[in-house]
mmCIF file of C-alpha atoms in Angstrom:
data_model
loop_
_atom_site.group_PDB
_atom_site.id
_atom_site.type_symbol
_atom_site.label_atom_id
_atom_site.label_comp_id
_atom_site.label_asym_id
_atom_site.label_seq_id
_atom_site.Cartn_x
_atom_site.Cartn_y
_atom_site.Cartn_z
ATOM 1 C CA UNK A 1 -7.961 23.196 8.512
ATOM 2 C CA UNK A 2 -5.126 20.621 7.807
ATOM 3 C CA UNK A 3 -5.737 18.968 4.446
ATOM 4 C CA UNK A 4 -6.012 15.027 4.683
ATOM 5 C CA UNK A 5 -5.635 12.702 1.526
ATOM 6 C CA UNK A 6 -6.035 8.860 1.757
ATOM 7 C CA UNK A 7 -4.395 6.854 -0.631
ATOM 8 C CA UNK A 8 -6.028 3.299 -0.859
ATOM 9 C CA UNK A 9 -5.527 0.163 -2.904
ATOM 10 C CA UNK A 10 -5.419 -3.455 -2.590
ATOM 11 C CA UNK A 11 -1.896 -5.139 -2.032
ATOM 12 C CA UNK A 12 0.790 -4.331 -4.730
ATOM 13 C CA UNK A 13 -1.637 -1.825 -6.435
ATOM 14 C CA UNK A 14 1.058 0.923 -6.407
ATOM 15 C CA UNK A 15 -0.010 3.069 -3.537
ATOM 16 C CA UNK A 16 3.541 3.861 -2.494
ATOM 17 C CA UNK A 17 4.658 4.697 -5.985
ATOM 18 C CA UNK A 18 1.918 7.122 -6.226
ATOM 19 C CA UNK A 19 2.785 8.733 -2.633
ATOM 20 C CA UNK A 20 6.379 9.334 -3.782
ATOM 21 C CA UNK A 21 4.956 11.221 -6.859
ATOM 22 C CA UNK A 22 2.610 13.333 -4.791
ATOM 23 C CA UNK A 23 5.467 14.192 -2.189
ATOM 24 C CA UNK A 24 7.516 15.410 -4.951
ATOM 25 C CA UNK A 25 4.781 17.702 -6.394
ATOM 26 C CA UNK A 26 3.802 18.821 -2.846
ATOM 27 C CA UNK A 27 7.417 19.100 -1.767
ATOM 28 C CA UNK A 28 6.640 23.028 -1.003
ATOM 29 C CA UNK A 29 4.140 22.236 1.344
ATOM 30 C CA UNK A 30 4.460 20.968 5.039
ATOM 31 C CA UNK A 31 3.482 17.426 4.421
ATOM 32 C CA UNK A 32 3.653 14.550 6.731
ATOM 33 C CA UNK A 33 3.069 10.988 5.568
ATOM 34 C CA UNK A 34 1.465 8.318 7.610
ATOM 35 C CA UNK A 35 2.717 4.833 6.434
ATOM 36 C CA UNK A 36 0.582 1.632 7.666
ATOM 37 C CA UNK A 37 2.360 -1.669 7.221
ATOM 38 C CA UNK A 38 0.596 -4.947 7.569
ATOM 39 C CA UNK A 39 3.595 -6.768 8.676
ATOM 40 C CA UNK A 40 6.047 -6.031 11.639
ATOM 41 C CA UNK A 41 9.033 -4.767 9.243
ATOM 42 C CA UNK A 42 8.461 -1.307 7.600
ATOM 43 C CA UNK A 43 9.522 -1.159 3.973
ATOM 44 C CA UNK A 44 7.480 1.592 2.250
ATOM 45 C CA UNK A 45 8.121 4.111 4.926
ATOM 46 C CA UNK A 46 11.827 3.587 4.700
ATOM 47 C CA UNK A 47 11.805 3.953 0.830
ATOM 48 C CA UNK A 48 10.008 7.497 1.312
ATOM 49 C CA UNK A 49 12.133 8.583 4.308
ATOM 50 C CA UNK A 50 15.262 8.080 1.886
ATOM 51 C CA UNK A 51 13.826 10.908 -0.076
ATOM 52 C CA UNK A 52 13.885 13.312 2.983
ATOM 53 C CA UNK A 53 10.134 13.488 3.849
ATOM 54 C CA UNK A 54 8.507 13.060 7.263
ATOM 55 C CA UNK A 55 7.042 9.750 7.785
ATOM 56 C CA UNK A 56 5.095 8.125 10.622
ATOM 57 C CA UNK A 57 4.963 4.274 10.308
ATOM 58 C CA UNK A 58 2.173 2.401 12.205
ATOM 59 C CA UNK A 59 2.904 -1.346 11.747
ATOM 60 C CA UNK A 60 1.664 -5.084 12.760
ATOM 61 C CA UNK A 61 -1.958 -4.358 11.563
ATOM 62 C CA UNK A 62 -4.455 -2.138 10.038
ATOM 63 C CA UNK A 63 -5.096 1.498 11.533
ATOM 64 C CA UNK A 64 -8.887 0.747 10.729
ATOM 65 C CA UNK A 65 -8.808 -1.891 13.380
ATOM 66 C CA UNK A 66 -5.817 -3.646 15.450
ATOM 67 C CA UNK A 67 -3.971 -0.212 15.096
ATOM 68 C CA UNK A 68 -6.704 2.103 15.392
ATOM 69 C CA UNK A 69 -5.677 3.584 18.897
ATOM 70 C CA UNK A 70 -1.880 4.125 17.548
ATOM 71 C CA UNK A 71 -3.424 5.792 14.310
ATOM 72 C CA UNK A 72 -5.624 8.289 16.706
ATOM 73 C CA UNK A 73 -2.258 8.925 18.743
ATOM 74 C CA UNK A 74 -0.224 9.543 15.777
ATOM 75 C CA UNK A 75 -2.720 12.036 14.144
ATOM 76 C CA UNK A 76 -2.782 13.865 17.676
ATOM 77 C CA UNK A 77 0.858 14.071 17.670
ATOM 78 C CA UNK A 78 1.218 15.270 14.070
ATOM 79 C CA UNK A 79 -1.399 18.052 14.756
ATOM 80 C CA UNK A 80 0.211 19.141 18.146
ATOM 81 C CA UNK A 81 3.878 18.923 17.002
ATOM 82 C CA UNK A 82 4.101 19.399 13.422
ATOM 83 C CA UNK A 83 1.594 21.488 12.415
ATOM 84 C CA UNK A 84 1.385 20.531 8.939
ATOM 85 C CA UNK A 85 -0.342 21.875 5.879
ATOM 86 C CA UNK A 86 -1.324 18.432 4.590
ATOM 87 C CA UNK A 87 -1.370 14.822 5.715
ATOM 88 C CA UNK A 88 -1.167 11.923 3.270
ATOM 89 C CA UNK A 89 -2.311 8.549 4.984
ATOM 90 C CA UNK A 90 -1.273 5.508 3.158
ATOM 91 C CA UNK A 91 -3.321 2.516 4.689
ATOM 92 C CA UNK A 92 -2.495 -1.212 4.291
ATOM 93 C CA UNK A 93 -3.735 -2.773 1.257
ATOM 94 C CA UNK A 94 -6.640 -4.597 3.188
ATOM 95 C CA UNK A 95 -7.750 -1.811 5.074
ATOM 96 C CA UNK A 96 -11.271 -0.557 5.453
ATOM 97 C CA UNK A 97 -11.578 3.005 3.863
ATOM 98 C CA UNK A 98 -14.963 3.569 5.547
ATOM 99 C CA UNK A 99 -13.574 3.017 9.069
ATOM 100 C CA UNK A 100 -10.688 5.362 8.102
ATOM 101 C CA UNK A 101 -13.337 7.896 7.406
ATOM 102 C CA UNK A 102 -15.348 7.536 10.408
ATOM 103 C CA UNK A 103 -11.867 7.913 12.417
ATOM 104 C CA UNK A 104 -11.203 11.072 10.518
ATOM 105 C CA UNK A 105 -14.594 12.402 11.329
ATOM 106 C CA UNK A 106 -13.832 11.891 15.184
ATOM 107 C CA UNK A 107 -15.168 14.919 17.395
ATOM 108 C CA UNK A 108 -11.494 15.711 18.232
ATOM 109 C CA UNK A 109 -10.635 15.915 14.614
ATOM 110 C CA UNK A 110 -13.505 17.799 12.993
ATOM 111 C CA UNK A 111 -12.460 21.106 13.577
ATOM 112 C CA UNK A 112 -8.669 20.385 12.700
ATOM 113 C CA UNK A 113 -8.825 17.897 9.561
ATOM 114 C CA UNK A 114 -10.406 18.180 6.231
ATOM 115 C CA UNK A 115 -10.658 15.158 4.017
ATOM 116 C CA UNK A 116 -9.209 16.717 0.905
ATOM 117 C CA UNK A 117 -9.630 13.412 -1.412
ATOM 118 C CA UNK A 118 -10.167 9.793 -1.343
ATOM 119 C CA UNK A 119 -7.899 8.090 -3.956
ATOM 120 C CA UNK A 120 -7.895 4.440 -4.433
ATOM 121 C CA UNK A 121 -5.482 2.913 -6.701
ATOM 122 C CA UNK A 122 -6.370 -0.142 -8.840
ATOM 123 C CA UNK A 123 -4.024 -2.667 -10.436
ATOM 124 C CA UNK A 124 -4.616 -3.076 -14.124
ATOM 125 C CA UNK A 125 -2.691 -6.131 -14.370
ATOM 126 C CA UNK A 126 -4.306 -8.126 -11.427
ATOM 127 C CA UNK A 127 -7.642 -6.375 -10.469
ATOM 128 C CA UNK A 128 -10.060 -8.727 -12.693
ATOM 129 C CA UNK A 129 -8.230 -11.894 -11.233
ATOM 130 C CA UNK A 130 -8.236 -10.686 -7.715
ATOM 131 C CA UNK A 131 -11.750 -9.093 -7.597
ATOM 132 C CA UNK A 132 -12.909 -12.646 -8.465
ATOM 133 C CA UNK A 133 -11.245 -14.153 -5.443
ATOM 134 C CA UNK A 134 -11.165 -11.179 -2.933
ATOM 135 C CA UNK A 135 -13.989 -9.009 -3.917
ATOM 136 C CA UNK A 136 -15.063 -8.122 -0.611
ATOM 137 C CA UNK A 137 -11.708 -6.504 -0.019
ATOM 138 C CA UNK A 138 -12.368 -4.267 -2.969
ATOM 139 C CA UNK A 139 -15.714 -2.974 -2.507
ATOM 140 C CA UNK A 140 -15.367 -0.787 0.347
ATOM 141 C CA UNK A 141 -12.193 0.850 -1.071
ATOM 142 C CA UNK A 142 -13.626 1.454 -4.290
ATOM 143 C CA UNK A 143 -17.221 2.259 -3.151
ATOM 144 C CA UNK A 144 -16.014 5.111 -0.717
ATOM 145 C CA UNK A 145 -13.273 6.604 -2.997
ATOM 146 C CA UNK A 146 -13.616 10.062 -4.582
ATOM 147 C CA UNK A 147 -11.202 9.060 -7.496
ATOM 148 C CA UNK A 148 -10.021 5.822 -8.755
ATOM 149 C CA UNK A 149 -6.644 5.671 -10.643
ATOM 150 C CA UNK A 150 -5.614 2.653 -12.838
ATOM 151 C CA UNK A 151 -1.763 1.698 -12.277
ATOM 152 C CA UNK A 152 0.172 -0.329 -14.741
ATOM 153 C CA UNK A 153 -2.499 0.555 -17.377
ATOM 154 C CA UNK A 154 0.141 0.675 -20.045
ATOM 155 C CA UNK A 155 0.904 -2.823 -19.801
ATOM 156 C CA UNK A 156 -3.115 -3.919 -20.032
ATOM 157 C CA UNK A 157 -4.857 -4.058 -23.436
ATOM 158 C CA UNK A 158 -8.094 -1.465 -24.260
ATOM 159 C CA UNK A 159 -10.554 -4.549 -23.711
ATOM 160 C CA UNK A 160 -8.955 -5.221 -20.147
ATOM 161 C CA UNK A 161 -9.311 -1.444 -19.299
ATOM 162 C CA UNK A 162 -12.843 -1.335 -20.284
ATOM 163 C CA UNK A 163 -13.886 -4.311 -18.439
ATOM 164 C CA UNK A 164 -12.230 -2.635 -15.174
ATOM 165 C CA UNK A 165 -13.877 0.524 -15.799
ATOM 166 C CA UNK A 166 -17.492 -1.311 -16.004
ATOM 167 C CA UNK A 167 -16.599 -3.398 -12.799
ATOM 168 C CA UNK A 168 -15.512 -0.082 -10.941
ATOM 169 C CA UNK A 169 -18.736 1.384 -12.061
ATOM 170 C CA UNK A 170 -20.716 -1.320 -10.491
ATOM 171 C CA UNK A 171 -19.441 -0.047 -7.038
ATOM 172 C CA UNK A 172 -18.912 3.722 -7.801
ATOM 173 C CA UNK A 173 -21.239 5.482 -10.232
ATOM 174 C CA UNK A 174 -19.852 8.902 -9.467
ATOM 175 C CA UNK A 175 -15.979 8.862 -8.680
ATOM 176 C CA UNK A 176 -13.601 10.059 -11.335
ATOM 177 C CA UNK A 177 -11.878 7.155 -12.996
ATOM 178 C CA UNK A 178 -8.508 7.805 -14.627
ATOM 179 C CA UNK A 179 -6.827 5.155 -16.689
ATOM 180 C CA UNK A 180 -3.935 7.087 -18.627
ATOM 181 C CA UNK A 181 -0.457 5.822 -17.914
ATOM 182 C CA UNK A 182 1.003 7.649 -15.140
ATOM 183 C CA UNK A 183 4.313 8.773 -17.029
ATOM 184 C CA UNK A 184 1.950 10.632 -19.402
ATOM 185 C CA UNK A 185 0.061 12.392 -16.258
ATOM 186 C CA UNK A 186 1.686 16.052 -15.908
ATOM 187 C CA UNK A 187 2.208 17.353 -12.454
ATOM 188 C CA UNK A 188 -0.889 19.434 -12.797
ATOM 189 C CA UNK A 189 -3.031 16.204 -13.210
ATOM 190 C CA UNK A 190 -1.708 14.607 -10.332
ATOM 191 C CA UNK A 191 -2.574 17.688 -8.327
ATOM 192 C CA UNK A 192 -5.999 17.865 -9.724
ATOM 193 C CA UNK A 193 -6.328 14.371 -8.633
ATOM 194 C CA UNK A 194 -6.191 15.505 -5.008
ATOM 195 C CA UNK A 195 -7.370 19.114 -5.016
ATOM 196 C CA UNK A 196 -10.300 18.679 -7.094
ATOM 197 C CA UNK A 197 -11.813 16.397 -4.791
ATOM 198 C CA UNK A 198 -12.100 18.921 -2.194
ATOM 199 C CA UNK A 199 -15.924 19.338 -1.747
ATOM 200 C CA UNK A 200 -16.775 15.948 -0.771
ATOM 201 C CA UNK A 201 -20.113 14.666 0.297
ATOM 202 C CA UNK A 202 -19.269 12.172 3.098
ATOM 203 C CA UNK A 203 -22.780 12.313 4.442
ATOM 204 C CA UNK A 204 -23.335 8.629 2.876
ATOM 205 C CA UNK A 205 -20.557 6.251 3.670
ATOM 206 C CA UNK A 206 -21.022 2.665 2.595
ATOM 207 C CA UNK A 207 -20.146 0.518 5.393
ATOM 208 C CA UNK A 208 -19.895 -3.058 3.651
ATOM 209 C CA UNK A 209 -19.810 -6.552 5.155
ATOM 210 C CA UNK A 210 -15.767 -6.725 4.550
ATOM 211 C CA UNK A 211 -14.256 -8.137 7.634
ATOM 212 C CA UNK A 212 -11.424 -6.182 9.323
ATOM 213 C CA UNK A 213 -7.938 -7.880 9.168
ATOM 214 C CA UNK A 214 -8.159 -9.146 12.781
ATOM 215 C CA UNK A 215 -11.004 -11.718 11.461
ATOM 216 C CA UNK A 216 -9.648 -12.586 8.030
ATOM 217 C CA UNK A 217 -6.861 -15.069 7.203
ATOM 218 C CA UNK A 218 -4.149 -12.914 5.750
ATOM 219 C CA UNK A 219 -0.816 -13.504 7.299
ATOM 220 C CA UNK A 220 2.462 -11.379 6.972
ATOM 221 C CA UNK A 221 5.901 -13.087 7.296
ATOM 222 C CA UNK A 222 8.881 -10.801 8.023
ATOM 223 C CA UNK A 223 12.537 -11.826 7.368
ATOM 224 C CA UNK A 224 16.203 -10.258 8.183
ATOM 225 C CA UNK A 225 18.910 -11.814 6.713
ATOM 226 C CA UNK A 226 22.461 -10.650 5.870
ATOM 227 C CA UNK A 227 22.826 -13.216 3.089
ATOM 228 C CA UNK A 228 23.753 -11.612 -0.385
ATOM 229 C CA UNK A 229 21.963 -12.491 -3.521
ATOM 230 C CA UNK A 230 22.946 -12.323 -7.075
ATOM 231 C CA UNK A 231 20.406 -10.648 -9.271
ATOM 232 C CA UNK A 232 19.874 -14.265 -11.157
ATOM 233 C CA UNK A 233 19.616 -16.133 -7.637
ATOM 234 C CA UNK A 234 17.178 -13.261 -6.347
ATOM 235 C CA UNK A 235 14.875 -13.564 -9.610
ATOM 236 C CA UNK A 236 14.715 -17.259 -9.226
ATOM 237 C CA UNK A 237 13.679 -17.271 -5.745
ATOM 238 C CA UNK A 238 10.698 -14.506 -6.840
ATOM 239 C CA UNK A 239 9.936 -16.892 -9.556
ATOM 240 C CA UNK A 240 9.384 -19.860 -7.482
ATOM 241 C CA UNK A 241 7.097 -17.747 -4.992
ATOM 242 C CA UNK A 242 4.061 -18.464 -6.873
ATOM 243 C CA UNK A 243 4.314 -21.920 -6.348
ATOM 244 C CA UNK A 244 1.507 -23.526 -4.038
ATOM 245 C CA UNK A 245 4.071 -25.323 -1.766
ATOM 246 C CA UNK A 246 5.201 -21.660 -0.357
ATOM 247 C CA UNK A 247 1.354 -20.817 0.127
ATOM 248 C CA UNK A 248 -0.557 -18.066 -1.502
ATOM 249 C CA UNK A 249 1.952 -15.130 -1.635
ATOM 250 C CA UNK A 250 0.429 -12.082 -2.846
ATOM 251 C CA UNK A 251 2.774 -9.456 -2.020
ATOM 252 C CA UNK A 252 6.539 -9.092 -1.128
ATOM 253 C CA UNK A 253 8.887 -6.485 -0.830
ATOM 254 C CA UNK A 254 12.066 -5.789 0.542
ATOM 255 C CA UNK A 255 15.758 -4.854 0.513
ATOM 256 C CA UNK A 256 18.514 -7.365 0.334
ATOM 257 C CA UNK A 257 22.351 -7.229 0.170
ATOM 258 C CA UNK A 258 23.970 -8.144 -3.403
ATOM 259 C CA UNK A 259 27.222 -9.182 -4.342
ATOM 260 C CA UNK A 260 28.282 -5.602 -5.061
ATOM 261 C CA UNK A 261 25.584 -3.539 -3.243
ATOM 262 C CA UNK A 262 22.079 -3.551 -2.279
ATOM 263 C CA UNK A 263 18.722 -4.768 -4.137
ATOM 264 C CA UNK A 264 15.123 -3.537 -3.763
ATOM 265 C CA UNK A 265 12.681 -5.774 -4.635
ATOM 266 C CA UNK A 266 8.881 -5.905 -5.411
ATOM 267 C CA UNK A 267 6.412 -8.632 -5.875
ATOM 268 C CA UNK A 268 2.899 -8.889 -6.590
ATOM 269 C CA UNK A 269 0.931 -11.873 -7.545
ATOM 270 C CA UNK A 270 3.581 -13.589 -9.453
ATOM 271 C CA UNK A 271 5.240 -10.541 -11.105
ATOM 272 C CA UNK A 272 7.952 -8.811 -9.758
ATOM 273 C CA UNK A 273 10.821 -6.081 -10.302
ATOM 274 C CA UNK A 274 14.382 -6.115 -8.973
ATOM 275 C CA UNK A 275 16.146 -2.931 -8.871
ATOM 276 C CA UNK A 276 19.608 -1.797 -7.914
ATOM 277 C CA UNK A 277 19.467 0.524 -4.662
ATOM 278 C CA UNK A 278 21.851 3.442 -4.317
ATOM 279 C CA UNK A 279 21.124 3.137 -0.423
ATOM 280 C CA UNK A 280 22.619 0.746 2.236
ATOM 281 C CA UNK A 281 20.010 -0.936 3.846
ATOM 282 C CA UNK A 282 19.985 -4.053 6.323
ATOM 283 C CA UNK A 283 18.639 -7.232 4.577
ATOM 284 C CA UNK A 284 14.779 -7.345 5.243
ATOM 285 C CA UNK A 285 12.060 -8.347 3.611
ATOM 286 C CA UNK A 286 7.933 -9.002 4.084
ATOM 287 C CA UNK A 287 5.587 -11.152 2.462
ATOM 288 C CA UNK A 288 1.844 -11.246 2.669
ATOM 289 C CA UNK A 289 -0.515 -13.763 1.716
ATOM 290 C CA UNK A 290 -2.650 -16.861 2.869
ATOM 291 C CA UNK A 291 -1.352 -20.151 4.374
ATOM 292 C CA UNK A 292 2.162 -19.080 4.099
ATOM 293 C CA UNK A 293 4.670 -21.705 4.589
ATOM 294 C CA UNK A 294 7.245 -20.373 6.798
ATOM 295 C CA UNK A 295 9.951 -23.042 6.686
ATOM 296 C CA UNK A 296 9.636 -23.583 2.815
ATOM 297 C CA UNK A 297 9.787 -19.966 2.592
ATOM 298 C CA UNK A 298 12.924 -19.736 4.778
ATOM 299 C CA UNK A 299 14.670 -22.379 2.713
ATOM 300 C CA UNK A 300 13.871 -20.705 -0.612
ATOM 301 C CA UNK A 301 15.432 -17.407 0.539
ATOM 302 C CA UNK A 302 18.399 -19.710 2.230
ATOM 303 C CA UNK A 303 17.511 -18.083 5.493
ATOM 304 C CA UNK A 304 18.747 -19.651 8.803
ATOM 305 C CA UNK A 305 16.277 -20.217 11.713
ATOM 306 C CA UNK A 306 17.362 -17.174 13.433
ATOM 307 C CA UNK A 307 16.410 -14.856 10.483
ATOM 308 C CA UNK A 308 12.695 -14.887 10.891
ATOM 309 C CA UNK A 309 12.255 -11.647 12.646
ATOM 310 C CA UNK A 310 8.436 -12.213 13.479
ATOM 311 C CA UNK A 311 5.622 -14.437 12.548
ATOM 312 C CA UNK A 312 2.101 -12.732 12.131
ATOM 313 C CA UNK A 313 -1.182 -14.113 11.737
ATOM 314 C CA UNK A 314 -4.052 -11.696 12.024
#
């Protein structure tokens, strides 16, 4: 049986960071990653491929609904051609975990795949605020998780962590909750996060009233550009993204040229990081949110009309 680990979590929670840690820990196993991007440009998959791991990307929608057929076909191909020991699945931040579990329970997979763990990553800095606005997007992911892992907990105070844990327990009374900063977790603790969940009881999956991405109002704006940005310029741009005139930008990530090399950037709900990249990359970025203002965002990044790769409204 091939072990399957699903790493879910809302937009910008830190799923890809966790996946990269897990791939390093399990590098002696034959592991394949399925990376699901909501937008039309793949960012996370390229970040992982750079480190030499096998990645299958499914973009332009969620594997639980719009891209369900593609997801099943990719699983079939991986099983038949790669014969891995483990498959790690990173769905989009607005995916429906219960629907993914149902797909993995398809008759064609029941004798081939074993759901090993269902980990949901929870953003300690943004969960309480986002849960008030997007509560329905959290419920399914949290309720059906075998383990809940808090990210960025080193930046949150004890009172905030306690409030998050109490909120999570309202949705999930039995799942393990880990709130320790990730830097203090040993490799064995990350392994335990996955492999201690092997005896999962999936007989009572909760299907919430969550609407699939084909029915909600999230949008993705993907942009390609050859423009070079200074660090100061890029940071000023990312600082302004939280302004309402650009719409409600919840998540952003990309690779952009710098004056002396390349940048990797990550943006979540007004917070961002900009780092030097050691890899050459074509300039591209993807923003996810609601009511995104295409023209204003293009002007902000100083991108010409031809720079927009595709506009999606799912």
